[in-house]
Amino acid sequence: MGDKIMKKTVLLVLVGKRKESAVKLQQVLTAWGCLIKTRLGLHAGVMENCSETGLLFLELCGSDADNAELARKISVIPAIESKLVVLEGPGE
């Protein structure tokens, strides 16, 4: 019986100046959309109290090289911080 390893790759994206950076960020996410399995966006506030900052949680399903390139493309957008996280552990 072989040991299976579970591997999960997530990209955490902290968005500052959301109104200014959101369009460029959305363009990159759309262009690389086939790599994104799960996308969760969080920001504080609603309606007239909408926050200028936000957090994106992206579960990625591409190759290591493609995932790294997506992270790089996002990281060069002004007012954006990102971190690519790879977790590995025992599988089923």
CSV table of C-alpha atoms in Angstrom, one decimal:
chain,number,residue,atom,x,y,z
A,1,MET,CA,0.0,0.0,0.0
A,2,GLY,CA,1.6,3.3,-1.1
A,3,ASP,CA,1.6,6.4,1.0
A,4,LYS,CA,-0.4,9.2,-0.6
A,5,ILE,CA,0.5,12.8,0.0
A,6,MET,CA,-2.2,15.5,0.0
A,7,LYS,CA,-1.0,18.8,-1.5
A,8,LYS,CA,-2.9,22.0,-1.4
A,9,THR,CA,-1.8,25.3,-2.9
A,10,VAL,CA,-3.4,28.6,-1.8
A,11,LEU,CA,-2.6,32.1,-2.8
A,12,LEU,CA,-3.5,34.7,-0.2
A,13,VAL,CA,-4.0,38.2,-1.6
A,14,LEU,CA,-4.2,41.3,0.5
A,15,VAL,CA,-5.7,44.2,-1.5
A,16,GLY,CA,-5.1,47.8,-0.5
A,17,LYS,CA,-6.8,50.7,-2.3
A,18,ARG,CA,-9.3,48.2,-3.6
A,19,LYS,CA,-11.1,50.7,-5.9
A,20,GLU,CA,-7.8,51.5,-7.7
A,21,SER,CA,-6.3,48.0,-7.9
A,22,ALA,CA,-9.5,45.9,-8.4
A,23,VAL,CA,-9.7,46.3,-12.2
A,24,LYS,CA,-6.1,45.1,-12.9
A,25,LEU,CA,-6.4,42.3,-10.3
A,26,GLN,CA,-9.7,41.1,-11.9
A,27,GLN,CA,-8.0,41.1,-15.4
A,28,VAL,CA,-5.2,38.9,-14.1
A,29,LEU,CA,-7.6,36.5,-12.3
A,30,THR,CA,-9.8,36.2,-15.4
A,31,ALA,CA,-6.7,35.5,-17.6
A,32,TRP,CA,-5.6,32.8,-15.2
A,33,GLY,CA,-9.0,31.6,-14.2
A,34,CYS,CA,-8.4,27.9,-15.1
A,35,LEU,CA,-5.9,27.6,-12.3
A,36,ILE,CA,-8.4,28.8,-9.6
A,37,LYS,CA,-10.5,26.1,-8.0
A,38,THR,CA,-11.9,28.2,-5.2
A,39,ARG,CA,-12.1,31.9,-4.8
A,40,LEU,CA,-13.2,33.6,-1.6
A,41,GLY,CA,-13.2,37.4,-1.2
A,42,LEU,CA,-13.5,39.2,2.1
A,43,HIS,CA,-13.8,42.8,3.0
A,44,ALA,CA,-15.3,44.9,5.8
A,45,GLY,CA,-18.2,47.1,5.3
A,46,VAL,CA,-21.2,47.3,3.0
A,47,MET,CA,-22.9,49.9,0.8
A,48,GLU,CA,-21.7,53.4,1.7
A,49,ASN,CA,-19.2,52.1,4.3
A,50,CYS,CA,-17.4,49.8,1.9
A,51,SER,CA,-13.8,49.1,2.9
A,52,GLU,CA,-10.8,50.1,0.7
A,53,THR,CA,-9.0,46.9,1.7
A,54,GLY,CA,-9.8,43.2,1.2
A,55,LEU,CA,-8.5,39.7,1.4
A,56,LEU,CA,-8.7,37.1,-1.4
A,57,PHE,CA,-8.2,33.4,-0.7
A,58,LEU,CA,-7.5,31.4,-3.9
A,59,GLU,CA,-7.2,27.6,-3.9
A,60,LEU,CA,-5.1,26.8,-7.0
A,61,CYS,CA,-5.0,23.7,-9.1
A,62,GLY,CA,-2.3,24.4,-11.6
A,63,SER,CA,1.3,23.2,-11.9
A,64,ASP,CA,3.9,24.6,-9.4
A,65,ALA,CA,5.3,26.8,-12.2
A,66,ASP,CA,1.9,28.2,-13.3
A,67,ASN,CA,0.9,28.9,-9.7
A,68,ALA,CA,4.1,30.7,-9.1
A,69,GLU,CA,3.7,32.8,-12.3
A,70,LEU,CA,0.1,33.8,-11.3
A,71,ALA,CA,1.4,34.8,-7.8
A,72,ARG,CA,4.2,36.9,-9.5
A,73,LYS,CA,1.7,38.6,-11.8
A,74,ILE,CA,-0.5,39.5,-8.9
A,75,SER,CA,2.3,40.7,-6.7
A,76,VAL,CA,3.4,43.4,-9.2
A,77,ILE,CA,0.0,45.2,-9.1
A,78,PRO,CA,0.3,48.3,-6.9
A,79,ALA,CA,-1.2,48.2,-3.4
A,80,ILE,CA,-1.3,44.3,-3.5
A,81,GLU,CA,0.5,41.9,-1.2
A,82,SER,CA,0.4,38.2,-1.9
A,83,LYS,CA,1.8,35.0,-0.5
A,84,LEU,CA,1.8,31.6,-2.2
A,85,VAL,CA,1.4,28.8,0.4
A,86,VAL,CA,1.9,25.1,-0.3
A,87,LEU,CA,0.8,22.6,2.3
A,88,GLU,CA,1.5,18.9,2.2
A,89,GLY,CA,0.5,16.2,4.5
A,90,PRO,CA,-0.8,12.6,4.7
A,91,GLY,CA,-3.6,11.8,2.2
A,92,GLU,CA,-6.4,9.3,2.2
